Short mmCIF file of C-alpha atoms and ligand atoms in Angstrom, two decimals:
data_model
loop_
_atom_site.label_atom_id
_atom_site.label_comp_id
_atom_site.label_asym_id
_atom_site.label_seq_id
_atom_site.Cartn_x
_atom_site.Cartn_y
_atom_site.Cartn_z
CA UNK F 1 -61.90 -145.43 30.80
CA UNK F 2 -59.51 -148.11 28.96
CA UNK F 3 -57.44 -149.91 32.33
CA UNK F 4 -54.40 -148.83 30.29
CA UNK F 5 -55.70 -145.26 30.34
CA UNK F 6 -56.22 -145.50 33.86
CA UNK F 7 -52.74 -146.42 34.90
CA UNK F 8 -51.20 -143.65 32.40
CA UNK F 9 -53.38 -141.06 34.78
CA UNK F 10 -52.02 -142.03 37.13
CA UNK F 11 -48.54 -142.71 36.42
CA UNK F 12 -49.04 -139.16 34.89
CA UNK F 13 -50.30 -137.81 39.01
CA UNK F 14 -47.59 -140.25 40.83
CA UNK F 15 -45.05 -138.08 38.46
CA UNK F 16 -46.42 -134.44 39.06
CA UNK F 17 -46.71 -135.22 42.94
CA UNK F 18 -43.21 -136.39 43.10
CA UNK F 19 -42.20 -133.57 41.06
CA UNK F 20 -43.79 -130.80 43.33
CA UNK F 21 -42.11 -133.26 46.34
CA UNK F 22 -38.69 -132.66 44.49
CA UNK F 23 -38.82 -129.07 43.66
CA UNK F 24 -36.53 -126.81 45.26
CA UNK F 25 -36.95 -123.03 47.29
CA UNK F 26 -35.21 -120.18 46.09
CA UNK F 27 -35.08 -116.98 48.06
CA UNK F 28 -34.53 -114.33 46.32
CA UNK F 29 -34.42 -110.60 47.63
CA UNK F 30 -34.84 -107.43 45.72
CA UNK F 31 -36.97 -109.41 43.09
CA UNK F 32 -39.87 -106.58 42.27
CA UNK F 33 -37.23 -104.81 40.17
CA UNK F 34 -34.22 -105.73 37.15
CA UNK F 35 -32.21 -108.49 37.99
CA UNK F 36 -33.87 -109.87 40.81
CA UNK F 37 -37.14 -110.20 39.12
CA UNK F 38 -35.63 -111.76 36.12
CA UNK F 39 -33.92 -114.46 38.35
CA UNK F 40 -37.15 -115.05 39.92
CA UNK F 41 -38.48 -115.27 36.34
CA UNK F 42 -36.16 -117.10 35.04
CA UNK F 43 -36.02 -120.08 38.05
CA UNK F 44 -40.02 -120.49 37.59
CA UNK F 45 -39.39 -121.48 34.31
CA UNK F 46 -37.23 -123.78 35.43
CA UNK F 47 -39.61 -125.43 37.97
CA UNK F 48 -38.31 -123.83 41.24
CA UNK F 49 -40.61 -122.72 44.10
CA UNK F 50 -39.89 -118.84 44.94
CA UNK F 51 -39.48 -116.99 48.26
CA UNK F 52 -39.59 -113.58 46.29
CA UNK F 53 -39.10 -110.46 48.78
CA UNK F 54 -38.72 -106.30 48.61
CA UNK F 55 -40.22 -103.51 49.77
CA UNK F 56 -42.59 -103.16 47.23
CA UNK F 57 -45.65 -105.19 48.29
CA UNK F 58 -48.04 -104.39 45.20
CA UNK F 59 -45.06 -105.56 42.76
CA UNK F 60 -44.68 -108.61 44.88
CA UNK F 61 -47.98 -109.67 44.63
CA UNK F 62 -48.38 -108.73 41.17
CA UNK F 63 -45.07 -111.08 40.16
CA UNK F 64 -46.68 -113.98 42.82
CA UNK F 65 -49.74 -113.82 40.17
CA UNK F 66 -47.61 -113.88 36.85
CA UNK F 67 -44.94 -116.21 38.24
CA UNK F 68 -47.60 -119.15 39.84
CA UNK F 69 -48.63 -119.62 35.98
CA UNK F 70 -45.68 -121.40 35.59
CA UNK F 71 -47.03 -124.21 38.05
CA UNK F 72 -44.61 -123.33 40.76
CA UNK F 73 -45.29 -121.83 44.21
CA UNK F 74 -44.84 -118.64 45.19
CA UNK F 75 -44.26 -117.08 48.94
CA UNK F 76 -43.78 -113.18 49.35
CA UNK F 77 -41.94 -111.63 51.88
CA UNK F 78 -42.10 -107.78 52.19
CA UNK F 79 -39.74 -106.20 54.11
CA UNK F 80 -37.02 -103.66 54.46
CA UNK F 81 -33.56 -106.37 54.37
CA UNK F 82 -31.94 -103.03 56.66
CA UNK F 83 -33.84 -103.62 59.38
CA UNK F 84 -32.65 -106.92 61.41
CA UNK F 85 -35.90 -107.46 63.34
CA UNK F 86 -37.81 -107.39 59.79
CA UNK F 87 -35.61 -110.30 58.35
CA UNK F 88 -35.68 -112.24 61.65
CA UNK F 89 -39.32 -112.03 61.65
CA UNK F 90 -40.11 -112.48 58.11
CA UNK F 91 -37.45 -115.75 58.08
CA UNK F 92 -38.97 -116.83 61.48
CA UNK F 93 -42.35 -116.51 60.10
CA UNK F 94 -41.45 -119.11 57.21
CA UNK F 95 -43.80 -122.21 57.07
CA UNK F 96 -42.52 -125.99 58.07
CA UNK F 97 -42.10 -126.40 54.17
CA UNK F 98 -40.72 -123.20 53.03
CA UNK F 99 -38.27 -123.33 55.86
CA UNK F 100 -35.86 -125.72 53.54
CA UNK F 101 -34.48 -122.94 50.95
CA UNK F 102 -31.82 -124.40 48.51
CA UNK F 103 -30.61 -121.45 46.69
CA UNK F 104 -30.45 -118.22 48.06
CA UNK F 105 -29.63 -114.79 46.00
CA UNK F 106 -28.46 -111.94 47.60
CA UNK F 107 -29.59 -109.47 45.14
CA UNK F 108 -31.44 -106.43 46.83
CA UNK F 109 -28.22 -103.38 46.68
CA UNK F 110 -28.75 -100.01 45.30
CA UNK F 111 -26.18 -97.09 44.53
CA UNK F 112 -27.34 -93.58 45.45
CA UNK F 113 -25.66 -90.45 44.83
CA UNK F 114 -22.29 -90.03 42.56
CA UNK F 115 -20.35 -87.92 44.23
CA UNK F 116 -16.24 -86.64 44.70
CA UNK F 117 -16.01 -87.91 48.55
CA UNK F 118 -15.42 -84.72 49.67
CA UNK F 119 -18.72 -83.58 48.51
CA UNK F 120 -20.57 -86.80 49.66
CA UNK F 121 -24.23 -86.61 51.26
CA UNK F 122 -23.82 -88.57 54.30
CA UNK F 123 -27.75 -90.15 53.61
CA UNK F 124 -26.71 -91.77 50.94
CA UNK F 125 -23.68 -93.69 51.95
CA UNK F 126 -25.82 -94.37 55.21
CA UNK F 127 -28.08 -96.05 52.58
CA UNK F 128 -25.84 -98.10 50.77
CA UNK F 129 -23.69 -99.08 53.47
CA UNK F 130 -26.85 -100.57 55.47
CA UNK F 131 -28.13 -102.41 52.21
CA UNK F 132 -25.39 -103.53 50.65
CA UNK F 133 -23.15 -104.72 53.40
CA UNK F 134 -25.30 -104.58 56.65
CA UNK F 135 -28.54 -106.28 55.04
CA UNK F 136 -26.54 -108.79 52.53
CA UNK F 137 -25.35 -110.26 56.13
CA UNK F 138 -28.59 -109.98 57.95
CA UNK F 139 -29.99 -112.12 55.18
CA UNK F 140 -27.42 -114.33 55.02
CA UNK F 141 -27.38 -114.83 59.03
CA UNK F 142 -30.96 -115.22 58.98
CA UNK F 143 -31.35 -118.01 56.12
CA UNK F 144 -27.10 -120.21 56.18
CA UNK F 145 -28.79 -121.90 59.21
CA UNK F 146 -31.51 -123.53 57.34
CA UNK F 147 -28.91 -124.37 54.63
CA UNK F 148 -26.28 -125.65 57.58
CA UNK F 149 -29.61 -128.03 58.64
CA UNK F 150 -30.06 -129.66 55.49
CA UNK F 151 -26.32 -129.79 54.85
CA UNK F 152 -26.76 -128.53 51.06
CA UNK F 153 -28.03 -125.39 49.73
CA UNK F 154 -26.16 -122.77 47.41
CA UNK F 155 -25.42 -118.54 48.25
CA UNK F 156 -25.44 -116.33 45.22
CA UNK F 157 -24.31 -112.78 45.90
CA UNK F 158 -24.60 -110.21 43.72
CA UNK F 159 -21.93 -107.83 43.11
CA UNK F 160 -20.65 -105.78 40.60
CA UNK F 161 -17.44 -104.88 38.64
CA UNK F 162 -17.46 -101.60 41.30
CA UNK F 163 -16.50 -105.04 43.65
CA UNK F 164 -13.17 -105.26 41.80
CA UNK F 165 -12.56 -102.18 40.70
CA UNK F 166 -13.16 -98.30 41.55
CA UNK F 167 -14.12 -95.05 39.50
CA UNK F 168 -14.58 -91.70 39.65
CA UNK F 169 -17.36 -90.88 42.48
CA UNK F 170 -18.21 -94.30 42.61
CA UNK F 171 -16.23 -94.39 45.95
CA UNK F 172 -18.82 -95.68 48.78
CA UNK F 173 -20.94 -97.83 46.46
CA UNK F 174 -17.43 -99.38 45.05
CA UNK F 175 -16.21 -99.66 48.76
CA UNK F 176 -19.80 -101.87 49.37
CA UNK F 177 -19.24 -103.62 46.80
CA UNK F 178 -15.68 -104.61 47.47
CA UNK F 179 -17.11 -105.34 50.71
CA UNK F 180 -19.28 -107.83 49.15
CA UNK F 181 -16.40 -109.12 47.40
CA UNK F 182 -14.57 -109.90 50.57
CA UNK F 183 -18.10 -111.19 52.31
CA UNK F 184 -18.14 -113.55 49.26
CA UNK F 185 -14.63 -115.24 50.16
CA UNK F 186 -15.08 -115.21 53.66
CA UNK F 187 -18.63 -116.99 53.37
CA UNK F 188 -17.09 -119.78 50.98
CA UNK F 189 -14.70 -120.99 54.06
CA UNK F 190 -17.41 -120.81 56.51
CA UNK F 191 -20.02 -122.64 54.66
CA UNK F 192 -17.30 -125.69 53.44
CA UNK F 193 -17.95 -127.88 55.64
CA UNK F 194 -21.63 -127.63 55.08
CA UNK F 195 -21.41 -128.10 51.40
CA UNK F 196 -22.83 -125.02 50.82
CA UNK F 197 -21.64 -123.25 47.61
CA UNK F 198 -20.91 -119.44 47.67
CA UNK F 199 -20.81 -117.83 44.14
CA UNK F 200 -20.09 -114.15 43.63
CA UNK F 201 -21.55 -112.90 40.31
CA UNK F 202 -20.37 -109.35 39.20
CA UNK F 203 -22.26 -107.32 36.30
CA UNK F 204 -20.65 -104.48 34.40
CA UNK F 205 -23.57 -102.15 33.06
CA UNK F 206 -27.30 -103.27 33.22
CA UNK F 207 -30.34 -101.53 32.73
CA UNK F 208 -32.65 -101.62 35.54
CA UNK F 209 -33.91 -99.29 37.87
CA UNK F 210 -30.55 -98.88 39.40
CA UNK F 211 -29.55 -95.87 37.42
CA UNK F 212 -32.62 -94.19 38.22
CA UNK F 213 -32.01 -95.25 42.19
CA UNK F 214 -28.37 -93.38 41.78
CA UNK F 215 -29.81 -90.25 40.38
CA UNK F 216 -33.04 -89.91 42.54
CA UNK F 217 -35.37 -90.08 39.93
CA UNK F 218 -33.64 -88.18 36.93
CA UNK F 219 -34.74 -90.02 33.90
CA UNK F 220 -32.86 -88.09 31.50
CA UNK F 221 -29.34 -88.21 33.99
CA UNK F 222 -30.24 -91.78 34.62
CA UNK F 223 -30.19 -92.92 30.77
CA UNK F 224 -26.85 -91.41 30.25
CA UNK F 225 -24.71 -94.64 31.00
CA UNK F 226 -26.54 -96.50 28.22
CA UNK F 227 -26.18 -94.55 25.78
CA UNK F 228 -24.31 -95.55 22.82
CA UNK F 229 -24.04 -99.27 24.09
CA UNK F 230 -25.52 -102.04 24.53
CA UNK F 231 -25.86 -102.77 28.55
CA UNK F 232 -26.79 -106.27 30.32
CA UNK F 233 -30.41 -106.78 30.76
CA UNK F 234 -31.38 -108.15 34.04
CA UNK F 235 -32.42 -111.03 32.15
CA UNK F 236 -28.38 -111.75 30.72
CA UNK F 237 -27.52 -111.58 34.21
CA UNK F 238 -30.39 -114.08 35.34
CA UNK F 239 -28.71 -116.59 32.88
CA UNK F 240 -25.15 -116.43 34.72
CA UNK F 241 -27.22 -116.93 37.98
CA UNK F 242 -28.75 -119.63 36.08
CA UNK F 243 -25.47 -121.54 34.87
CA UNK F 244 -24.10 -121.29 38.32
CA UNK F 245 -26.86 -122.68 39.77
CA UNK F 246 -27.38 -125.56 37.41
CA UNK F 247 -24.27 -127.09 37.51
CA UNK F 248 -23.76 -130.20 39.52
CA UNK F 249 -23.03 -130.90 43.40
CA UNK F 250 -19.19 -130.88 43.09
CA UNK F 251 -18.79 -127.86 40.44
CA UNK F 252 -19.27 -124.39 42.17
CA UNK F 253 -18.23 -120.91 40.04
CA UNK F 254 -16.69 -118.97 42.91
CA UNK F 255 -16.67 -115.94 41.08
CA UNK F 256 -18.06 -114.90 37.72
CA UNK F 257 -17.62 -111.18 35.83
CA UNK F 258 -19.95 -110.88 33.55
CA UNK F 259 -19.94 -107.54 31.29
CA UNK F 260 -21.59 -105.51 27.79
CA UNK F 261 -19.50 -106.74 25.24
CA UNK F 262 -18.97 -102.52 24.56
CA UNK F 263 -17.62 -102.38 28.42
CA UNK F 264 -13.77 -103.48 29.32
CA UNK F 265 -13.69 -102.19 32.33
CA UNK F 266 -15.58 -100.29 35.66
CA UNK F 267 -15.08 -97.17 33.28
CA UNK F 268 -14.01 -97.77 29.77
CA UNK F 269 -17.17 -98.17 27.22
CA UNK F 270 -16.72 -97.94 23.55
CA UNK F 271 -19.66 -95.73 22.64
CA UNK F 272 -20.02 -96.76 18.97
P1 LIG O 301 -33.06 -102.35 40.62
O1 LIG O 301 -33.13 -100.99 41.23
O2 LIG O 301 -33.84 -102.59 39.39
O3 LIG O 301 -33.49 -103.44 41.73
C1 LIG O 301 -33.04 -103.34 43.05
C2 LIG O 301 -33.85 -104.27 43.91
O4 LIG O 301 -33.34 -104.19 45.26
C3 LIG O 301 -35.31 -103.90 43.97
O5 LIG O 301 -36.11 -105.06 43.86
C4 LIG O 301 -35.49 -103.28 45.34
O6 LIG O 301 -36.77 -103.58 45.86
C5 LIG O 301 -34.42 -104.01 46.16
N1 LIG O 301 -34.02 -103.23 47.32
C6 LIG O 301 -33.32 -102.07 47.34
N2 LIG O 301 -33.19 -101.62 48.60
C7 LIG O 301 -33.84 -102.52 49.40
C8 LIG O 301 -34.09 -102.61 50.80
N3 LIG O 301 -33.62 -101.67 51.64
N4 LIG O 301 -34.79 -103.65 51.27
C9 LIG O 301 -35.26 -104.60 50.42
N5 LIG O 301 -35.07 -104.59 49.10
C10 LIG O 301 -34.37 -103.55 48.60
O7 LIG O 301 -31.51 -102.64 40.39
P2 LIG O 301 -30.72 -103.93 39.84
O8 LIG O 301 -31.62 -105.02 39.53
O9 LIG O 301 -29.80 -103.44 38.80
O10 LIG O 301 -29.84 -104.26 41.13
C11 LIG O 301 -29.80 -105.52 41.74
C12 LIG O 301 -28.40 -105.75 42.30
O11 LIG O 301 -27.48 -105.78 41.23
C13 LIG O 301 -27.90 -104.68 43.25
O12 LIG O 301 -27.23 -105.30 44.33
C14 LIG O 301 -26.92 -103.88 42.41
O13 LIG O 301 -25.93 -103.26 43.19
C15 LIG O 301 -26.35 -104.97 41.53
N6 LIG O 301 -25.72 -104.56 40.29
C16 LIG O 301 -26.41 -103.81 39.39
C17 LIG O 301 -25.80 -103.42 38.21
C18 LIG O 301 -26.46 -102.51 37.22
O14 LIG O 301 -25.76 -101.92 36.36
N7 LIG O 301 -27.78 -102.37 37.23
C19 LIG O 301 -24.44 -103.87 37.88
C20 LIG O 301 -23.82 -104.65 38.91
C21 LIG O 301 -24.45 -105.01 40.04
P3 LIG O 301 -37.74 -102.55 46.63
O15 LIG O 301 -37.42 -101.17 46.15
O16 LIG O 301 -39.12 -103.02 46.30
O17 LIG O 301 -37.40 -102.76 48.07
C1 LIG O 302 -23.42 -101.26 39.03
C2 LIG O 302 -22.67 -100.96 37.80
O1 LIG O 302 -21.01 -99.42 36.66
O2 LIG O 302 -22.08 -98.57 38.65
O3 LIG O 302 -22.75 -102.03 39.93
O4 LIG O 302 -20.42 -100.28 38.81
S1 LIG O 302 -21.50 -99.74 38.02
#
């Protein structure tokens, strides 16, 4: 080997060891499914390391396989973000160097039912209320300490237009959602002094699993709301995650709506 070959290896080693040195964590929950597992796709490409979690273990080990080809590293963390002793153990069970999580995206939410409230199964709005609401905070409770720590780090909660607006039976999952809204503000004046960013990112229409969530399975109820437009992918959303993520230190999007160009509203589509 030439000497100047030598020192190019090197140089080229010295460079990929400070770059694994300088990568950053992102936690990401609800990432075997739609949006979250575009984010997590999406932030491998861009050389982050990934704390990917859900319920789903086979899906999370599957995307741990396709996502370390990327050269990143991947932890998975199954659990159910409802239950408070799950999170507390899964975040307490973190490793010294996994422990320092830069970005965290509060993604896991479902909507279940669409009913008129007076015909409303109680199951379901016990289900979104406790995943939603309850488990967005667990998370958050969980993980803003090891932000507050490093004094730095960066919440993204995931919303929806049904944060800022309501619709016909969309009443509990809207009312979450607002909730989410307010959780949003609310974080953003805790976390100041820390330097911690919270942005609040709210889709209009995307197709993902979530449609067949609402309708329990129904395929054929559960493609109606696409029809005739063309909804977000969870991929178009992963990009606004993205931009809000990349932007520097002192520049942090507070809140961002992000809708199908054939959607002005919770409930007005052209249908062309
Ligand atoms: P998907 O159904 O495709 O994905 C939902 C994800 O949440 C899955 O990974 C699921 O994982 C996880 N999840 C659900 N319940 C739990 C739970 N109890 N514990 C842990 N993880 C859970 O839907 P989307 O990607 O569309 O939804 C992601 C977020 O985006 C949700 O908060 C949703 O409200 C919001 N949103 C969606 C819009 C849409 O039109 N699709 C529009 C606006 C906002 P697993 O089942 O493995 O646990
Ligand atoms: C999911 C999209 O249209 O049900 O938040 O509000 S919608």
């Amino acid at each position: 080997m030439k000497v100047s070959d030598f020192f190019c290896v090197n140089l080229q080693q010295k460079n990929i060891n400070l770059k694994i040195k300088n990568m950053k964590t992102t936690l990401i929950t609800g990432a075997t499914s739609g949006i979250g597992k575009a984010t997590a796709e999406l932030f491998a490409k861009n050389a982050y390391n990934l704390i990917i979690t859900g319920r789903r273990a086979e899906r999370l080990e599957e995307l741990k396989n396709n996502l370390e080809k990327s050269g990143i590293e991947v932890l998975t963390l199954c659990f159910d973000v409802r239950n408070n002793a799950e999170v507390e153990a899964a975040i307490n069970s973190l490793p010294e160097k996994w422990r320092q999580i830069d970005v965290l995206v509060n993604n896991a939410g479902l909507a279940v039912g669409l009913n008129h409230v007076q015909d409303g199964v109680l199951d379901d709005w016990e289900r979104m209320i406790d995943t939603n609401i309850k488990g967005l905070l667990y998370i958050t409770r969980a993980v803003a300490p090891l932000m507050i720590a490093g004094n730095e780090g960066h919440i993204v909660n995931i919303c929806s237009i049904a944060g800022k607006e309501v619709y016909e039976n969309g009443n509990v999952y809207c009312a979450t959602k607002h909730a989410v809204d307010a959780l949003s503000k609310g974080m953003r004046v805790d976390m100041l002094k820390y330097g911690i960013k919270v942005t609040n990112i709210c889709p209009g229409a995307v197709e993902t699993e979530f449609s067949l969530v609402r309708f329990k399975g129904d395929k054929e109820k559960a493609a109606n709301p696409y029809k005739g437009i063309m909804p977000l992918t969870g991929s178009d959303v992963a990009l606004t995650i993205w931009f809000a993520v990349s932007l520097p230190k002192h520049i942090c999007i507070n809140d961002l709506v992000v809708m199908p160009t054939a959607q002005a509203n919770g409930s007005t589509f052209y249908r062309g």
